[in-house]
GROMACS .gro file of C-alpha atoms in nm:
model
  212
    1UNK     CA    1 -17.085   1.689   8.848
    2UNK     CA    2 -17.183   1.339   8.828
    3UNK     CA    3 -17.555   1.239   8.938
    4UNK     CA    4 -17.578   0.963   9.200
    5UNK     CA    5 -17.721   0.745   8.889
    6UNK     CA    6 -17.390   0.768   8.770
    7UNK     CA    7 -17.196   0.746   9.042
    8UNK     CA    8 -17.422   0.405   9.170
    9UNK     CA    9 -17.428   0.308   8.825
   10UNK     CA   10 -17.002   0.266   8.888
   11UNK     CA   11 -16.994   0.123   9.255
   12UNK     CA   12 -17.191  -0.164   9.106
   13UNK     CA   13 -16.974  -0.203   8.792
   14UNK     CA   14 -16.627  -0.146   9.017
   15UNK     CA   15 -16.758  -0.501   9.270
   16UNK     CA   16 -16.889  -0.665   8.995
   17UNK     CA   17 -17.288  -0.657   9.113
   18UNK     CA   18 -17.357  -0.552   8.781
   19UNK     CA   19 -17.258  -0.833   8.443
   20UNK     CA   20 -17.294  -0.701   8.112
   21UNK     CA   21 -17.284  -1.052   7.890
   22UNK     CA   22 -17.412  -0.983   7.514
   23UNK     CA   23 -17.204  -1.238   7.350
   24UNK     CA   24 -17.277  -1.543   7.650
   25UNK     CA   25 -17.664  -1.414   7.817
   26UNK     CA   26 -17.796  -1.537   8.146
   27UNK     CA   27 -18.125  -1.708   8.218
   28UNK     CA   28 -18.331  -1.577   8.427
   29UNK     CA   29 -18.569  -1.760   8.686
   30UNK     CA   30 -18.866  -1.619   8.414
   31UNK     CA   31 -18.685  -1.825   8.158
   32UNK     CA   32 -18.591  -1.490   7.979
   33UNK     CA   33 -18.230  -1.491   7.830
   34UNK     CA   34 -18.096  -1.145   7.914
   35UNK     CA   35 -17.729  -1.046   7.751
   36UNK     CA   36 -17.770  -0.825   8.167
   37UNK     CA   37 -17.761  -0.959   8.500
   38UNK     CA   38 -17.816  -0.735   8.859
   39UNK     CA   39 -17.729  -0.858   9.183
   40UNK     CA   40 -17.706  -0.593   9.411
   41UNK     CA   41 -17.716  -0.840   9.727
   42UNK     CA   42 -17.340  -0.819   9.640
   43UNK     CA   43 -17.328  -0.403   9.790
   44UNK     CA   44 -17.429  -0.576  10.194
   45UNK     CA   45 -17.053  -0.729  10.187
   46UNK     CA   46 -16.911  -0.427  10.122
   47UNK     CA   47 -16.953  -0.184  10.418
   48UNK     CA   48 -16.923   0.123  10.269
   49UNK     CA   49 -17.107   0.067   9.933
   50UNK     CA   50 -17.383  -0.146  10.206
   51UNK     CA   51 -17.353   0.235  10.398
   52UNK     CA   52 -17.388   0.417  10.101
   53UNK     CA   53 -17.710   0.229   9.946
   54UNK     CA   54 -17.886   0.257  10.306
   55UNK     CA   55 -17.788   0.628  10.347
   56UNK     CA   56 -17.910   0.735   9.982
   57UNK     CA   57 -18.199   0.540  10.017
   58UNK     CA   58 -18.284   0.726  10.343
   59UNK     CA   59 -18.227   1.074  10.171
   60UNK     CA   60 -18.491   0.935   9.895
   61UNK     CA   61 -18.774   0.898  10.155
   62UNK     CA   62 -18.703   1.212  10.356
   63UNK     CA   63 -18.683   1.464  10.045
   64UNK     CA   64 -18.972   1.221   9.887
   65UNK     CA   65 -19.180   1.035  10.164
   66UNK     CA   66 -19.110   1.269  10.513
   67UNK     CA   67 -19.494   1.147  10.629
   68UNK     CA   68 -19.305   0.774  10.605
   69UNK     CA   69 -19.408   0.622  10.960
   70UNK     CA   70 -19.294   0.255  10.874
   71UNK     CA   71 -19.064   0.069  10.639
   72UNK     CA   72 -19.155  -0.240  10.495
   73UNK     CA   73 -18.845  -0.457  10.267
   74UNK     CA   74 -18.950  -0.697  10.038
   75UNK     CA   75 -18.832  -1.056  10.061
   76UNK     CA   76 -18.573  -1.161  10.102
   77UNK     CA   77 -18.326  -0.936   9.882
   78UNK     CA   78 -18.440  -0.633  10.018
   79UNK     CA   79 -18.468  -0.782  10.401
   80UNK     CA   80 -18.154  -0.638  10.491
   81UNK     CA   81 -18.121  -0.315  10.310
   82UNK     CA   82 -18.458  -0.232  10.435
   83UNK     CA   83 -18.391  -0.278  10.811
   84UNK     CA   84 -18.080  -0.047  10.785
   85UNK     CA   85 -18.264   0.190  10.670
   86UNK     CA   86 -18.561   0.169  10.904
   87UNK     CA   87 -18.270   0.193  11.175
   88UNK     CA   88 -18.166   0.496  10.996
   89UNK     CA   89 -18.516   0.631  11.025
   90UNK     CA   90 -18.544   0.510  11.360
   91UNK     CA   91 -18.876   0.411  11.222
   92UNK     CA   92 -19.071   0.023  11.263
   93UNK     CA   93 -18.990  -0.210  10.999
   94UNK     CA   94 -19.157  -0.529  10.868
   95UNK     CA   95 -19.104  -0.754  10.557
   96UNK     CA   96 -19.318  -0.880  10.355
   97UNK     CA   97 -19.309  -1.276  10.206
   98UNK     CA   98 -19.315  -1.365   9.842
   99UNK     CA   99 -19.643  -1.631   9.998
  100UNK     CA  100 -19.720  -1.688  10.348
  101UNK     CA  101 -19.512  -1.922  10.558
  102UNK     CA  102 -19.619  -2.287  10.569
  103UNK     CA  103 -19.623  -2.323  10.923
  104UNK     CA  104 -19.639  -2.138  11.257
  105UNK     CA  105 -19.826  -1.863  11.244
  106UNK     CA  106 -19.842  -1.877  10.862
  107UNK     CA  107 -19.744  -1.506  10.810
  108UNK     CA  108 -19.752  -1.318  10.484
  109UNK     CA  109 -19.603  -0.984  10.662
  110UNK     CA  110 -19.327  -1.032  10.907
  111UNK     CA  111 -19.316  -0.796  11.163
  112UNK     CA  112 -19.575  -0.543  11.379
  113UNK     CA  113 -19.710  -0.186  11.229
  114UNK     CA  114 -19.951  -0.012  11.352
  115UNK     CA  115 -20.267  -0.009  11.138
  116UNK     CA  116 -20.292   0.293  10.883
  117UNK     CA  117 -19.908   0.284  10.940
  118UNK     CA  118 -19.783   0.505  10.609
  119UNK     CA  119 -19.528   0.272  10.481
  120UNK     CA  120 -19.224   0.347  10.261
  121UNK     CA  121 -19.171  -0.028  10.052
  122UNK     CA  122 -18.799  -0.103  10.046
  123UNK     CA  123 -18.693  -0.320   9.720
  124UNK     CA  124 -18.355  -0.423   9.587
  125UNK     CA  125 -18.433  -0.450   9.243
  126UNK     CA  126 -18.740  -0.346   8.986
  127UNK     CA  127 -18.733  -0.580   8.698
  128UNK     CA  128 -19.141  -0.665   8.558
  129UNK     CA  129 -19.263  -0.501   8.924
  130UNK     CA  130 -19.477  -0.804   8.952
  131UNK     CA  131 -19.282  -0.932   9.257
  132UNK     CA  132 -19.283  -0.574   9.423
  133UNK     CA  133 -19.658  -0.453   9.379
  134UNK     CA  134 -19.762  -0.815   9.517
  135UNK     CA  135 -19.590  -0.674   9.825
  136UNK     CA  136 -19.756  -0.340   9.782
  137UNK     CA  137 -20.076  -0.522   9.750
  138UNK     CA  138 -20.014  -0.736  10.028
  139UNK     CA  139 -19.991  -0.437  10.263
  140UNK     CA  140 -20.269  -0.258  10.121
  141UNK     CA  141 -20.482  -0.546  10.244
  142UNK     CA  142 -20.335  -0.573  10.572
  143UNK     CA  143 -20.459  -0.213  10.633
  144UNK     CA  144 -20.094  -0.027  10.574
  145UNK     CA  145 -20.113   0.313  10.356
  146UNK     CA  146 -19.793   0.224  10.054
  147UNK     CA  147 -19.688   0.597  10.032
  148UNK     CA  148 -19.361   0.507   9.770
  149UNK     CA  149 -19.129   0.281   9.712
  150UNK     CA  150 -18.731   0.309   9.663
  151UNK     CA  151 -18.523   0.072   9.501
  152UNK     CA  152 -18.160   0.034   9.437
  153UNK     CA  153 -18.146  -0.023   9.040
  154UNK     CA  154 -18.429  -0.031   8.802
  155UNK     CA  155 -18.416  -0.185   8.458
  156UNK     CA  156 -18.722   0.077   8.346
  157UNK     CA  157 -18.906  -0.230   8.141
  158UNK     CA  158 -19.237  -0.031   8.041
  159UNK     CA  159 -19.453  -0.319   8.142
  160UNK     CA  160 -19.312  -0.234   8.519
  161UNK     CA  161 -19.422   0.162   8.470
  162UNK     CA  162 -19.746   0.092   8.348
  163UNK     CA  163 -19.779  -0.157   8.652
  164UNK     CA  164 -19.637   0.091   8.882
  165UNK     CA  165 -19.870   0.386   8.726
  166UNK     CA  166 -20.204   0.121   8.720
  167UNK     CA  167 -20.093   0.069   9.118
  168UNK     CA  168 -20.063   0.431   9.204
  169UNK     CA  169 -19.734   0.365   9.324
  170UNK     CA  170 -19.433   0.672   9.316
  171UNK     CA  171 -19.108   0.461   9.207
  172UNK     CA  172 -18.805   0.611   9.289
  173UNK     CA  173 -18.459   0.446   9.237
  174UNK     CA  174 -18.067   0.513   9.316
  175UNK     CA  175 -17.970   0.391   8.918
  176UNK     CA  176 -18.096   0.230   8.607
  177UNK     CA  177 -18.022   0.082   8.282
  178UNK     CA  178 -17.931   0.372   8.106
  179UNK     CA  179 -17.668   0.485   8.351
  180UNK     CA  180 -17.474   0.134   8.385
  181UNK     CA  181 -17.522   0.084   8.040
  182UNK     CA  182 -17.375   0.456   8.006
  183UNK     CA  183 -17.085   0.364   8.292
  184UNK     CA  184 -17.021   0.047   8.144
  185UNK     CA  185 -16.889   0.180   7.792
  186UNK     CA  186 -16.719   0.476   7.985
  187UNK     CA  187 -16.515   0.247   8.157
  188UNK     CA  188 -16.494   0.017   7.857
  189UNK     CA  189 -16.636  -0.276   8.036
  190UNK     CA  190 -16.836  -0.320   7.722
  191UNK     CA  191 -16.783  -0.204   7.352
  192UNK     CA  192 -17.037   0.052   7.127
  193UNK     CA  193 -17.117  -0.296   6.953
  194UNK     CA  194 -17.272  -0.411   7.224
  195UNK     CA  195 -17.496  -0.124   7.274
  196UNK     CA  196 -17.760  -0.237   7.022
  197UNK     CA  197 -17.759  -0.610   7.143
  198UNK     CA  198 -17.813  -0.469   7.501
  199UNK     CA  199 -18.136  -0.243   7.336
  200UNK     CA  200 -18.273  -0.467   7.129
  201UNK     CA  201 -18.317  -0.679   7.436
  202UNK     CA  202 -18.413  -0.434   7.656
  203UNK     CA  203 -18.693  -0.314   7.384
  204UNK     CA  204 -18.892  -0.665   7.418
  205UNK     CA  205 -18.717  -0.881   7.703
  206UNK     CA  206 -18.954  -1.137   7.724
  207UNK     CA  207 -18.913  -1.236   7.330
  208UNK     CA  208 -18.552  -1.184   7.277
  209UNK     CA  209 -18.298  -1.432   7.113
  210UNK     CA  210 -17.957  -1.440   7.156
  211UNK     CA  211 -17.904  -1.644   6.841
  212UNK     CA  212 -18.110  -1.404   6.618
   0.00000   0.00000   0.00000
């Protein structure tokens, strides 16, 4: 019986959210070349992989979080995955900005919890975790209690556990790495050759060379 790592891990490969490129890598908006590139916005324009993602995520925080009284997504890719669930929840939602709006009312958090709410983060994708705990840190100063956070695909970089673990913050996620990396040779979207390309990037991100 497959695990729903695995069986994410393939509804990404199968719409193409998921590009495994050792040969030709992306850049990343860190400047990091990366042979791997996530996009699970992709899974909202497909309505039953978008249903699927929003009611996994909601079993995650009712087997993991049930004292949940808010949800907050983080902006902007987890906006809309983070509302459906909320819906789902029939709980409040809010979002929180990567910096506060330049104008107006100048918000850093979008939206109206109660104070002491116990939130449930939202987050489409973990990569460093610096983007996500400035959420979580965001809230904690706006009064909100950050019981978890759930997140469609992880790529388990141990600078983001130890951030996570320093934060006191429980990380759960629907896939990872190791299972579209796993999916991705099972369905020969990539070859065994690739495999070590794909870890020795994985192993130190940040330093990694393509044309070593």
């Amino acid at each position: 019986m497959k695990t729903l790592e695995q069986i994410f891990a393939a509804k990404l490969l199968n719409v193409k959210a998921v590009r495994l490129q050792p040969d030709n890598p992306f850049t990343w908006a860190s400047g990091w070349q990366s042979p791997f590139y996530c996009d699970n916005r992709k899974t909202l324009s497909y309505p039953a992989l978008r249903s699927f993602v929003k009611t996994e995520i909601t079993r995650l925080i009712l087997e993991n979080f049930p004292q949940a009284e808010a949800i907050a997504g983080v902006a902007t890719g987890a906006i809309a995955q983070g509302a459906l669930v909320a819906d789902a929840l029939g709980l409040p939602f809010a979002y929180v900005r990567s910096k506060p709006k330049d104008h107006g009312l100048e918000n850093l958090i979008e939206g109206e919890l109660q104070t002491g709410s116990k939130v449930v983060v939202v987050e489409d994708l973990i990569s460093t975790g610096g983007s996500s705990l400035k959420a979580v840190d965001a809230l904690r100063k706006a009064g909100y209690e950050v019981v978890g956070m759930v997140a469609s695909y992880t790529y388990g970089f141990p600078v983001a556990k130890e951030a996570f673990a320093e934060a006191g913050v429980t990380l759960l996620t629907l896939t990872n790495y190791e299972a579209v990396v796993a999916e991705a040779l099972n369905i020969g979207y990539i070859k065994e050759s690739d495999i070590e390309v794909l870890h020795q990037w994985r192993s130190d991100p940040a330093h990694w060379n393509p044309t070593i």
